[in-house]
mmCIF file of C-alpha atoms in Angstrom:
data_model
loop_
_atom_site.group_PDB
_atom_site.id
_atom_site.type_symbol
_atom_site.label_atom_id
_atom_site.label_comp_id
_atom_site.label_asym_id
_atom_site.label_seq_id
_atom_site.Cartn_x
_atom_site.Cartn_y
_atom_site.Cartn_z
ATOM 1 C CA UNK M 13 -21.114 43.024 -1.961
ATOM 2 C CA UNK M 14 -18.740 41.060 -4.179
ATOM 3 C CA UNK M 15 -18.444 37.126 -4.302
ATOM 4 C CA UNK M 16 -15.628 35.748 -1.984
ATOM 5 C CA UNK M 17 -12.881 34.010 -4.431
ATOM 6 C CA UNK M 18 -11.102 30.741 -3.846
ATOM 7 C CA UNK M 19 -8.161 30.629 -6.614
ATOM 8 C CA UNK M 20 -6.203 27.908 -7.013
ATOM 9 C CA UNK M 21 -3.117 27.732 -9.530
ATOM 10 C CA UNK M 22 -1.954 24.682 -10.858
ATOM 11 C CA UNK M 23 0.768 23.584 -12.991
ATOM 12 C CA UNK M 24 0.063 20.157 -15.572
ATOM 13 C CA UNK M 25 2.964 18.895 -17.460
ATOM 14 C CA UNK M 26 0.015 17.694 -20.137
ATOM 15 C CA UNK M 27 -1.394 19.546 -22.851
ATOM 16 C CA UNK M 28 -4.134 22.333 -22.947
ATOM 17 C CA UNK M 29 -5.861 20.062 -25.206
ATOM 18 C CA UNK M 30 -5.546 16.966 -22.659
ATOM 19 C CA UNK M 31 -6.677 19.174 -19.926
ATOM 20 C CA UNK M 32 -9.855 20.581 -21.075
ATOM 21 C CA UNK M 33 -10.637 16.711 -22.211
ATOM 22 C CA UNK M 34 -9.692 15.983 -18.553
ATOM 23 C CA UNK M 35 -12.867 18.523 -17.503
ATOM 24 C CA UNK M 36 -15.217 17.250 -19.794
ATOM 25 C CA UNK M 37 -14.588 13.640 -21.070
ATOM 26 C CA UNK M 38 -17.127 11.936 -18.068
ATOM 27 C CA UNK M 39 -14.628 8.753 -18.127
ATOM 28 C CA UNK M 40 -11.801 10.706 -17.249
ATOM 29 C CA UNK M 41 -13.883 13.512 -14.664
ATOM 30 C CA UNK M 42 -14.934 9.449 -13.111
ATOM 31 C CA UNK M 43 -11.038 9.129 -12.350
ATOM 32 C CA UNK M 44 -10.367 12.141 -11.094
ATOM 33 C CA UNK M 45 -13.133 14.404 -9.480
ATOM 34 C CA UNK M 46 -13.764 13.756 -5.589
ATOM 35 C CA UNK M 47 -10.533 11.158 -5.142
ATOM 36 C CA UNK M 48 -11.415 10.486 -1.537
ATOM 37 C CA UNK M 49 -14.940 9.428 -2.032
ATOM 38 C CA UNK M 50 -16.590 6.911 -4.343
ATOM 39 C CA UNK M 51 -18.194 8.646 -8.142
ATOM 40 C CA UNK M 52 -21.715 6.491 -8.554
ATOM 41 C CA UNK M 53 -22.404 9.026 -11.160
ATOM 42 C CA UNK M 54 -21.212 10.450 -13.626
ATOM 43 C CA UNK M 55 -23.288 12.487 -16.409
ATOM 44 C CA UNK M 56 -22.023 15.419 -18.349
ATOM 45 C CA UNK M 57 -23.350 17.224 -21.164
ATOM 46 C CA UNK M 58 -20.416 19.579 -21.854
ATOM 47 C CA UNK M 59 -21.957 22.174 -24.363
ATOM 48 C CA UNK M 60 -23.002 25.837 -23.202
ATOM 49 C CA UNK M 61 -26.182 25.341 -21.507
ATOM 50 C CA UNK M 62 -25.533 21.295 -20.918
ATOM 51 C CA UNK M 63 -25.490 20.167 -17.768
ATOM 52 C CA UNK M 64 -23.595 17.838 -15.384
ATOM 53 C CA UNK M 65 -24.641 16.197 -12.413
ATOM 54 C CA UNK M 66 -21.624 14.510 -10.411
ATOM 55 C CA UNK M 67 -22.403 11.645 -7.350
ATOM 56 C CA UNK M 68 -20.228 11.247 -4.679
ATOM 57 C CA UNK M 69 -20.723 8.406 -2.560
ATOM 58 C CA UNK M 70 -19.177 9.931 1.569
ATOM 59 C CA UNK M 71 -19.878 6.808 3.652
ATOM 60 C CA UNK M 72 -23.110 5.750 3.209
ATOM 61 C CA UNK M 73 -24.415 9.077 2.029
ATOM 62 C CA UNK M 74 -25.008 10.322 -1.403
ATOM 63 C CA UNK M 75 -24.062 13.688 -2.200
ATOM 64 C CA UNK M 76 -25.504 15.017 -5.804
ATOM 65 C CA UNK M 77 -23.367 18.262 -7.387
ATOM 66 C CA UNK M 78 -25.069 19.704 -10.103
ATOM 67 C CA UNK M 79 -24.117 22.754 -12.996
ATOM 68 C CA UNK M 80 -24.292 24.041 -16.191
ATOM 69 C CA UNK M 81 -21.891 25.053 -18.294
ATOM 70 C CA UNK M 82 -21.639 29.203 -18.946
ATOM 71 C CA UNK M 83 -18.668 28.633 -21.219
ATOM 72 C CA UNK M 84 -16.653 26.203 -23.128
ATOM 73 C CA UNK M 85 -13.734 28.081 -25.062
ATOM 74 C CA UNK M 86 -11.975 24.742 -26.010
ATOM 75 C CA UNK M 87 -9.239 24.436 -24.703
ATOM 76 C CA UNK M 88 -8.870 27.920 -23.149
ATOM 77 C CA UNK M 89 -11.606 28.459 -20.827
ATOM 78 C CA UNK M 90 -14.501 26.326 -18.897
ATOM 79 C CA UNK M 91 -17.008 28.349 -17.011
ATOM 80 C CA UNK M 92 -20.102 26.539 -15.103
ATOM 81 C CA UNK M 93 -22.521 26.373 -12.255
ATOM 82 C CA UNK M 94 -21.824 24.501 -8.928
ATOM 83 C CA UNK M 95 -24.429 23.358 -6.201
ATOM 84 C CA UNK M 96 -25.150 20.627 -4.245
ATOM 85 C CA UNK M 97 -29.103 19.653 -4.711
ATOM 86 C CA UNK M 98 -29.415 20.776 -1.163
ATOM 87 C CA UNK M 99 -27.896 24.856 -2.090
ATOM 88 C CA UNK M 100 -30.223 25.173 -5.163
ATOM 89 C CA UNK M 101 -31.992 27.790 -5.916
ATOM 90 C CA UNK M 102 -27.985 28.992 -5.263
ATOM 91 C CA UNK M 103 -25.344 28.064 -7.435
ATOM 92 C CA UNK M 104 -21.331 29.022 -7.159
ATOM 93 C CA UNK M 105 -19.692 30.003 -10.592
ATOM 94 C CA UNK M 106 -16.285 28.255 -11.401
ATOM 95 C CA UNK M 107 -13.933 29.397 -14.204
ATOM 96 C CA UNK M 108 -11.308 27.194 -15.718
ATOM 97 C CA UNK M 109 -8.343 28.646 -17.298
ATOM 98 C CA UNK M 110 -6.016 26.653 -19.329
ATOM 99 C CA UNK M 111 -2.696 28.683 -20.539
ATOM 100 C CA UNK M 112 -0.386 26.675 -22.531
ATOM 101 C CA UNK M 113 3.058 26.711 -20.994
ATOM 102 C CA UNK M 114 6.827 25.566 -21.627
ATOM 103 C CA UNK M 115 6.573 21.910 -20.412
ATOM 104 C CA UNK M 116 2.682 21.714 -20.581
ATOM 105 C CA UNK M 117 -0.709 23.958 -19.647
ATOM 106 C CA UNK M 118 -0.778 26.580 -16.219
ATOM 107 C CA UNK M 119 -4.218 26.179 -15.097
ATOM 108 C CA UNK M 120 -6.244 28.722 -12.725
ATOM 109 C CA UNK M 121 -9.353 27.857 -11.444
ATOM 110 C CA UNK M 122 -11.106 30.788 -9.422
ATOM 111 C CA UNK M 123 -14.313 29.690 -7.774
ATOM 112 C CA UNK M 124 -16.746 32.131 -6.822
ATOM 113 C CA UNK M 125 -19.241 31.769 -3.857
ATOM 114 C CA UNK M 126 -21.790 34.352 -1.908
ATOM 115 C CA UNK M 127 -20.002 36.490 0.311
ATOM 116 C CA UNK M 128 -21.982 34.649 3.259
ATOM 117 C CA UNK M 129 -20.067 31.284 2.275
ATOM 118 C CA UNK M 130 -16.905 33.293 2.818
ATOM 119 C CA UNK M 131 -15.602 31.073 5.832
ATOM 120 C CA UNK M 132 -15.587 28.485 3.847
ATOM 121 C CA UNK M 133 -12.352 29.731 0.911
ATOM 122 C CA UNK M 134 -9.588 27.745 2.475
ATOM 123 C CA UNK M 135 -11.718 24.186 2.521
ATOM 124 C CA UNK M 136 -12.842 25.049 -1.362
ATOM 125 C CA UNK M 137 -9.426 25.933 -1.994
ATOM 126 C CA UNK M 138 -8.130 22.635 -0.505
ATOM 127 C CA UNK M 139 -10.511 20.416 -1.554
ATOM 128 C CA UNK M 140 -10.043 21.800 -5.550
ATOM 129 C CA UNK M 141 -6.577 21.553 -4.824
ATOM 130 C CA UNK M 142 -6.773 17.712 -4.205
ATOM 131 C CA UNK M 143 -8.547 17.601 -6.999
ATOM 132 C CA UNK M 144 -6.460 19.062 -9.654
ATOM 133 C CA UNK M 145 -3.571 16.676 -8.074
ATOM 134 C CA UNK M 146 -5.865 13.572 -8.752
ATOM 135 C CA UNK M 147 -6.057 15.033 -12.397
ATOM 136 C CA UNK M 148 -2.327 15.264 -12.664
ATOM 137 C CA UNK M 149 -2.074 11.788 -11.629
ATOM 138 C CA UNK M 150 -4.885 10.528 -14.346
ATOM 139 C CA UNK M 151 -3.200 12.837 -17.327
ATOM 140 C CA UNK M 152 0.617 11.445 -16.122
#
């Protein structure tokens, strides 16, 4: 059975360049990734086969997202891993794509999780979606 799909498209009026630095430049991921909660860390070893583990402080507990990175076409394409500590061995795949447009870069993200995680599209969807706002707002 084929992974279930969350795309979300998203229009930057900043560069592909600036973009792909947004994904992978840890100081600016800190300002952007998981806007309603509070980073505590933040390490990212963006080369294929680096890692990154993101920490995302929800109240009083920590939650620990981990990945590697599958791809790093700079500054087309970002593929990578995504799991919570508590999913591994299982890990989601996320693609990045960054196409340069008239007034700045179109970017599709298409995360891909295990058909039994399928109930679960609309809150990836929305909670990527706040995401890539809080990255407009950090690249404006």
């Amino acid at each position: 059975m084929a992974n279930a799909q969350a795309v979300v498209a998203y229009h930057f009026h900043a560069t592909p360049d600036k973009v792909f630095d947004a994904w992978v430049n840890p100081e600016k991921v800190r300002q952007w990734m998981f806007p309603n909660g509070n980073m505590v860390k933040c390490e990212n070893n963006p080369k294929v086969g680096g890692y990154f583990i993101f920490v995302d402080r929800r109240e009083s507990e920590d939650i620990q997202h981990i990945g590697h990175y599958l791809e790093l076409e700079h500054p087309k394409r970002i593929k990578f891993t995504w799991a919570t500590v508590d999913d591994l061995p299982d890990a989601d795949h996320v693609t990045v794509e960054i196409n340069p447009s008239e007034n700045g870069s179109e970017v599709t993200l298409t995360h891909e999780v295990d058909p039994e995680w399928a109930e679960y599209i609309p809150q990836t969807k929305k909670a990527w979606t706040v995401m890539l706002e809080a990255m407009d707002k950090v690249l404006s």
